[in-house]
Short mmCIF file of C-alpha atoms in Angstrom, two decimals:
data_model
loop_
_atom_site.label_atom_id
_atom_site.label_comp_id
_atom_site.label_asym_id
_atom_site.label_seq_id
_atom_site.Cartn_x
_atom_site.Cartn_y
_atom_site.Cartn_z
CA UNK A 447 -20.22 6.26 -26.37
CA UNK A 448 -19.39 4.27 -23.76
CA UNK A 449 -21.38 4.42 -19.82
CA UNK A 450 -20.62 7.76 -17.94
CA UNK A 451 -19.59 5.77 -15.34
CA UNK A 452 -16.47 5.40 -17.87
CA UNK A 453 -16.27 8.38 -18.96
CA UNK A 454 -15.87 9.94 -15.84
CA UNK A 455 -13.21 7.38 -14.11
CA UNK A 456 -11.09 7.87 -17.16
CA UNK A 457 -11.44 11.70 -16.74
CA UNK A 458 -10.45 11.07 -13.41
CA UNK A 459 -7.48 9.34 -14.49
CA UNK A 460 -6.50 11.50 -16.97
CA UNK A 461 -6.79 14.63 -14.39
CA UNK A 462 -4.27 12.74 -11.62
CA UNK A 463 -2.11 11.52 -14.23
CA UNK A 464 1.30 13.55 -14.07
CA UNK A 465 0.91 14.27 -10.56
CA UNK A 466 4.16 15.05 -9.03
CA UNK A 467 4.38 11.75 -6.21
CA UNK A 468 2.25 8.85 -9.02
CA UNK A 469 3.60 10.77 -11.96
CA UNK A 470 2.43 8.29 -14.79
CA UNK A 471 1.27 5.21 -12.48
CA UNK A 472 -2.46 5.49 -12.34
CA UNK A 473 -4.28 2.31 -12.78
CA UNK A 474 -8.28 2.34 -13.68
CA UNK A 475 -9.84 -0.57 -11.65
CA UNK A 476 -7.04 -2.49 -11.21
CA UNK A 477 -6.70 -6.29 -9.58
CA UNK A 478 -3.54 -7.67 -10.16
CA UNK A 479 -0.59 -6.76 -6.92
CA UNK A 480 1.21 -3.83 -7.62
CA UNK A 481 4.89 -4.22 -7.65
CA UNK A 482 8.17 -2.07 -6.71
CA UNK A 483 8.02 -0.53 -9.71
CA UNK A 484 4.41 0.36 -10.01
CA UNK A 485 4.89 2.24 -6.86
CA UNK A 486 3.59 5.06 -5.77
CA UNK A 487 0.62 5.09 -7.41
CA UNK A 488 -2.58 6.32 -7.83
CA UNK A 489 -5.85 3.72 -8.33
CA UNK A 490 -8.97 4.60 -10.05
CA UNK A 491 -12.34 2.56 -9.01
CA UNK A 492 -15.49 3.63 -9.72
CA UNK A 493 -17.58 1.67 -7.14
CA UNK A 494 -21.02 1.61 -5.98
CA UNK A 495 -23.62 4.11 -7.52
CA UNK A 496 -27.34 4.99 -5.98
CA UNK A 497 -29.89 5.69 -8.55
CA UNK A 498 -33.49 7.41 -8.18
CA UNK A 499 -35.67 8.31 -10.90
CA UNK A 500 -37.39 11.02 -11.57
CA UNK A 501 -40.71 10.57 -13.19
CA UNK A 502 -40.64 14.03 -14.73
CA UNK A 503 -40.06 12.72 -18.43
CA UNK A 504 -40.67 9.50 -20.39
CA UNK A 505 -38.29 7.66 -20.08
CA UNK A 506 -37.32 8.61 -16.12
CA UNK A 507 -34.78 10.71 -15.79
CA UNK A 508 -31.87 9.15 -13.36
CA UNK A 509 -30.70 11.30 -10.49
CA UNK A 510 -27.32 9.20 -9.88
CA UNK A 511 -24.50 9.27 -7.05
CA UNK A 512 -21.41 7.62 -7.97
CA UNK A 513 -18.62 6.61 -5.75
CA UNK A 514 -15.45 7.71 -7.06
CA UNK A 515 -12.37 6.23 -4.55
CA UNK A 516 -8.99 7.01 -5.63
CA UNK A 517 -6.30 5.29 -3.82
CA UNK A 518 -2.85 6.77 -3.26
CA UNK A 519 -0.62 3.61 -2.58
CA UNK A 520 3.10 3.88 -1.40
CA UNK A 521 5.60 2.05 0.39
CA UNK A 522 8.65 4.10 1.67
CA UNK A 523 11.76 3.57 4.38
CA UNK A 524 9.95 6.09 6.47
CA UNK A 525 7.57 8.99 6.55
CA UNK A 526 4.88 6.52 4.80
CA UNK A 527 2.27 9.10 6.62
CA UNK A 528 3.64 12.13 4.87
CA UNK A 529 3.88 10.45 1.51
CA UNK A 530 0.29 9.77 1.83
CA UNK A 531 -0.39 13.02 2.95
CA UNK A 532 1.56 14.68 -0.23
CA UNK A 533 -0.61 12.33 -2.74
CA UNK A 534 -3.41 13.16 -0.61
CA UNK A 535 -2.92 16.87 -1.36
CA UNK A 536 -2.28 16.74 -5.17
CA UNK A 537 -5.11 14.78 -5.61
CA UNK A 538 -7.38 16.82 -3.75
CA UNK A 539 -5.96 19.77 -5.03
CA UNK A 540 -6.04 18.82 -8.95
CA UNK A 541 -9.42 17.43 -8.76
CA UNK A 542 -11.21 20.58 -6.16
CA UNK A 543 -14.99 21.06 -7.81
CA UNK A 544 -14.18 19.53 -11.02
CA UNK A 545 -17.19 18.32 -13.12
CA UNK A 546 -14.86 16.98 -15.66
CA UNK A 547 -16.02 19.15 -18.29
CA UNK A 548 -19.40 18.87 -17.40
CA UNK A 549 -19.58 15.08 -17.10
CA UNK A 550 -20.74 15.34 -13.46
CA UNK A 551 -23.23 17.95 -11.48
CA UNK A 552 -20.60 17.84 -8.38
CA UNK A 553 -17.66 16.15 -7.24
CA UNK A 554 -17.78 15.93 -3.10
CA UNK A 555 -14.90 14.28 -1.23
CA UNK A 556 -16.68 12.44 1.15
CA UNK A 557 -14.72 10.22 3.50
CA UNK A 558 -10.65 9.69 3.35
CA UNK A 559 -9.50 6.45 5.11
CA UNK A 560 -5.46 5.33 5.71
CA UNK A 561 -4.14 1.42 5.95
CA UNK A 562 -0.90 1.01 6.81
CA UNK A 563 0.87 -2.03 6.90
CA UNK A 564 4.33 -3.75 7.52
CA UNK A 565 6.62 -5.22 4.69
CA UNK A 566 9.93 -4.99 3.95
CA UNK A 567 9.38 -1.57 4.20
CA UNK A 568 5.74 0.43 5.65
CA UNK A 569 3.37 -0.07 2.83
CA UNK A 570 0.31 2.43 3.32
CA UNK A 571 -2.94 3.04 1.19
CA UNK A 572 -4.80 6.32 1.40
CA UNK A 573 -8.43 6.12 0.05
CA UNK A 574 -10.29 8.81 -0.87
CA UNK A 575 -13.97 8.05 -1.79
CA UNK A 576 -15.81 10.99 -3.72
CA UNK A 577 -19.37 11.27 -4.76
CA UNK A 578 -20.18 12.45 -7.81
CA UNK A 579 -23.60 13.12 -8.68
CA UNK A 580 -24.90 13.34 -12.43
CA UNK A 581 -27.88 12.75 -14.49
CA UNK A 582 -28.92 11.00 -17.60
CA UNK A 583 -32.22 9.31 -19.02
CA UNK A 584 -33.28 6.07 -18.14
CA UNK A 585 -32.36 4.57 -21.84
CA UNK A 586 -29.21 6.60 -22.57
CA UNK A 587 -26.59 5.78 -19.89
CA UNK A 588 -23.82 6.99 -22.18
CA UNK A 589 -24.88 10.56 -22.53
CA UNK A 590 -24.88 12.96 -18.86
CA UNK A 591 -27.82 15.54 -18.96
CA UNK B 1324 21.53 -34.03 23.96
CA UNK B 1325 21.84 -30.35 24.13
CA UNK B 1326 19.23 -28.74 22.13
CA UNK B 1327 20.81 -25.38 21.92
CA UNK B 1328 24.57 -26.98 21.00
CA UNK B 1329 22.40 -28.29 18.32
CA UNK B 1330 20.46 -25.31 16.51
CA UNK B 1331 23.48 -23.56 17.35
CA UNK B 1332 25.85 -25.71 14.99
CA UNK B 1333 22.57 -25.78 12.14
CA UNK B 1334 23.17 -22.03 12.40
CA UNK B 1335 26.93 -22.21 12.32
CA UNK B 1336 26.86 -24.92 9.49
CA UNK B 1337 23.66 -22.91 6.70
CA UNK B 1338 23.80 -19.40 8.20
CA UNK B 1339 25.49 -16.74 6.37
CA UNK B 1340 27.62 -14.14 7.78
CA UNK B 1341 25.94 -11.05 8.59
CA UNK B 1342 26.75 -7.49 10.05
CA UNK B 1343 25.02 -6.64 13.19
CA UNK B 1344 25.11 -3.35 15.14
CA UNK B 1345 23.55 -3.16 18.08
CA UNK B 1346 21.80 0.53 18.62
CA UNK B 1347 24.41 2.87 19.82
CA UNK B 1348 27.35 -0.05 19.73
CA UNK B 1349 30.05 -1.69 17.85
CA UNK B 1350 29.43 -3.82 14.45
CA UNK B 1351 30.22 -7.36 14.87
CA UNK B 1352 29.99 -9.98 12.05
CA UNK B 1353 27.53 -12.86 13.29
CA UNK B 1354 26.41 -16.23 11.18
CA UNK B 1355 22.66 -15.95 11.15
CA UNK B 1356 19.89 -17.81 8.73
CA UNK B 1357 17.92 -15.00 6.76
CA UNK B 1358 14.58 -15.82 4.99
CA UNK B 1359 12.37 -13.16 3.02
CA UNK B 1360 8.90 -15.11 2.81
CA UNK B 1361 6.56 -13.24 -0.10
CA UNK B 1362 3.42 -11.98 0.76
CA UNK B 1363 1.03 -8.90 0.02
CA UNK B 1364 0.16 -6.41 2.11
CA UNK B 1365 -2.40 -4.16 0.82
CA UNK B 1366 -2.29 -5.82 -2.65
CA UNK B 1367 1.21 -4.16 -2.82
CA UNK B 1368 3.88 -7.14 -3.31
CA UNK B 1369 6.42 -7.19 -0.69
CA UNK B 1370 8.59 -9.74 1.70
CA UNK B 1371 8.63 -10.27 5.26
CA UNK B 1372 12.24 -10.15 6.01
CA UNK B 1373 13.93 -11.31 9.24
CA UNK B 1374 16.82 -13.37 10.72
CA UNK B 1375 17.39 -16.48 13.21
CA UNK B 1376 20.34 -15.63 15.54
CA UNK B 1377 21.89 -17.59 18.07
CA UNK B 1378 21.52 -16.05 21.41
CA UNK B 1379 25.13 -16.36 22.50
CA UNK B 1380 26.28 -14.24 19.42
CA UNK B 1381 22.88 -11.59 20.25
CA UNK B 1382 22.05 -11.84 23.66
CA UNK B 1383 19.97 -8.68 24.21
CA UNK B 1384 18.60 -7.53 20.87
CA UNK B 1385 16.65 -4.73 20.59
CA UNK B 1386 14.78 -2.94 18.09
CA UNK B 1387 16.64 -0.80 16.34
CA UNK B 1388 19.55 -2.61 15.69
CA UNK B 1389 21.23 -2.87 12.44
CA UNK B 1390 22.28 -5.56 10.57
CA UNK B 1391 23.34 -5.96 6.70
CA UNK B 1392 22.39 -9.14 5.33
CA UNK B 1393 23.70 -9.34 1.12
CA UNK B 1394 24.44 -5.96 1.27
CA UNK B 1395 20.91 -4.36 2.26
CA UNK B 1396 20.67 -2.65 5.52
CA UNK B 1397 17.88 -3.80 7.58
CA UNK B 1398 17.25 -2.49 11.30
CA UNK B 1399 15.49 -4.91 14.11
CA UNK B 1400 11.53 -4.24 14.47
CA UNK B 1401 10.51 -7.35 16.34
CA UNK B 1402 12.50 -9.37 18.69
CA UNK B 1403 11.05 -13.63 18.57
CA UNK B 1404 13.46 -15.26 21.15
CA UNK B 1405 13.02 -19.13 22.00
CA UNK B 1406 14.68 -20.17 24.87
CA UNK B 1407 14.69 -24.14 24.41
CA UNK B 1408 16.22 -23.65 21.03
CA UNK B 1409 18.96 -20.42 22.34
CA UNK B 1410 17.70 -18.85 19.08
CA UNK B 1411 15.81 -15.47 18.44
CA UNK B 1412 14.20 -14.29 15.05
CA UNK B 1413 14.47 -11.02 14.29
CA UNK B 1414 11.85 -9.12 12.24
CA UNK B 1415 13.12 -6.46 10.05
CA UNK B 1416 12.49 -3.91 8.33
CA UNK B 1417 14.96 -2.30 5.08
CA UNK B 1418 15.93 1.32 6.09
CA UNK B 1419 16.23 2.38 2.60
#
C-alpha cells in the first residue's frame, strides 16, 4: 500500500479526469512546462500536511490535514477569466464533500487564488487549495482509520 | 549621419512584409522585423511576440491594431516607440 497521501491525490486525479474543459490532461505533481498541447489542464499537488497526535492508543494515532491544490491552467485568445471560472466549477462541482471512498474524514475548499499572465495569448492559473483531514496510526501511514 | 535613415533602411533591408490595420482603418502592407522570444509564464510555455516598425510607415499606433505577420493575426497590446531610432516595437498579442 502505498502513503495515503498517494492514495488520495490519485483519487483526486482520477475524480477530475474526464472533466469537460481538462478532459484527459491531469498531471499528479508535475514540474516540467506545460505545452500547447497539454493545455487546459488540470494539476494535482498534494502539498503541505499538519500532523497532531493523539495519545489515545499505542502507537499515537495521527489527526492529519492535508493540502490538496488543484490547479486549473489555460491559455485562451480571450475570456481567460471565464475559462477559469468553467474549470473552477467542474472541479468544485465533481469533487463537493467527497471522502474518496472513505480515504479522507472531509474535503474543505479552503482558499481559491487566480494568476494571470501575458503570452502570446493570456495564460491564467486558477488554484484551488483543499484541506483534507484524515487519520491513521503513527506506524501505518498507508492505511486511513 | 542620420540615425533614423539608418534603422529605417536595416528595417527595409531584414524586415518582412507584414499586414497592418490600424483599429477602425484601412490594411496597408508595411516591412517590419518580428521576433517571438520563448519564455514561461506560469510554467505554461509560450512566446512574447511583437514587431519593430518604422515610424513613418506607423506613425500613431495604437492598441488594438491588427497586423498579420506569417499568416497569424496578432492585434497591438503595447506601443515601445524610440524617437532617436524613428522605430516603435509593438507588443502583441495572437487573437486566436
Amino acid at each position: 500500500m502505498t502513503h495515503v497521501r498517494q492514495q488520495i491525490r490519485e483519487a483526486a486525479a482520477t475524480a477530475v479526469t474526464g472533466l469537460p474543459t481538462s478532459g484527459a490532461r491531469v498531471f499528479q505533481s508535475r514540474l516540467a512546462p506545460l505545452d500547447a498541447d497539454s493545455l487546459p489542464c488540470l494539476l494535482i499537488n498534494t502539498d503541505d500536511e499538519e500532523i497532531s497526535g493523539l495519545r489515545i492508543t499505542s502507537p499515537d494515532l495521527l489527526d492529519r490535514r492535508l493540502t490538496l491544490s488543484i490547479r486549473a491552467v489555460a491559455k485562451v485568445a480571450s475570456n481567460l477569466d471565464d475559462t477559469l471560472d468553467a474549470m473552477i466549477k467542474e472541479v468544485e462541482s465533481t469533487l463537493g464533500t467527497s471522502t474518496f471512498g472513505g480515504l479522507v474524514k472531509t474535503l474543505q475548499l479552503e482558499a481559491i487564488t487566480i494568476d494571470m499572465q501575458q503570452a502570446e495569448k493570456p495564460v491564467g492559473v486558477a488554484t484551488l487549495k483543499y484541506i483534507a483531514t484524515y487519520m491513521t496510526v503513527a506506524n501505518a501511514p498507508d492505511t486511513a482509520i | 549621419m542620420n540615425f533614423g535613415a539608418h534603422t529605417a533602411r536595416i528595417i527595409d533591408r531584414i524586415g518582412s512584409d507584414v499586414l497592418y490595420t490600424p483599429y477602425g482603418g484601412s490594411q496597408k502592407t508595411i516591412k517590419a522585423v518580428f521576433s517571438a522570444p520563448p519564455k514561461e509564464f506560469l510554467n505554461v510555455e509560450g512566446v512574447s511576440p511583437m514587431v519593430s516598425v518604422k515610424q513613418s510607415d506607423v506613425p500613431t499606433p495604437k492598441h488594438n491594431d491588427g497586423l498579420v505577420v506569417n499568416a497569424v493575426a496578432y492585434r497591438v497590446i503595447g506601443v515601445n516607440p524610440d524617437a532617436a531610432s524613428g522605430i516603435t516595437a509593438l507588443d502583441l498579442e495572437a487573437t486566436s
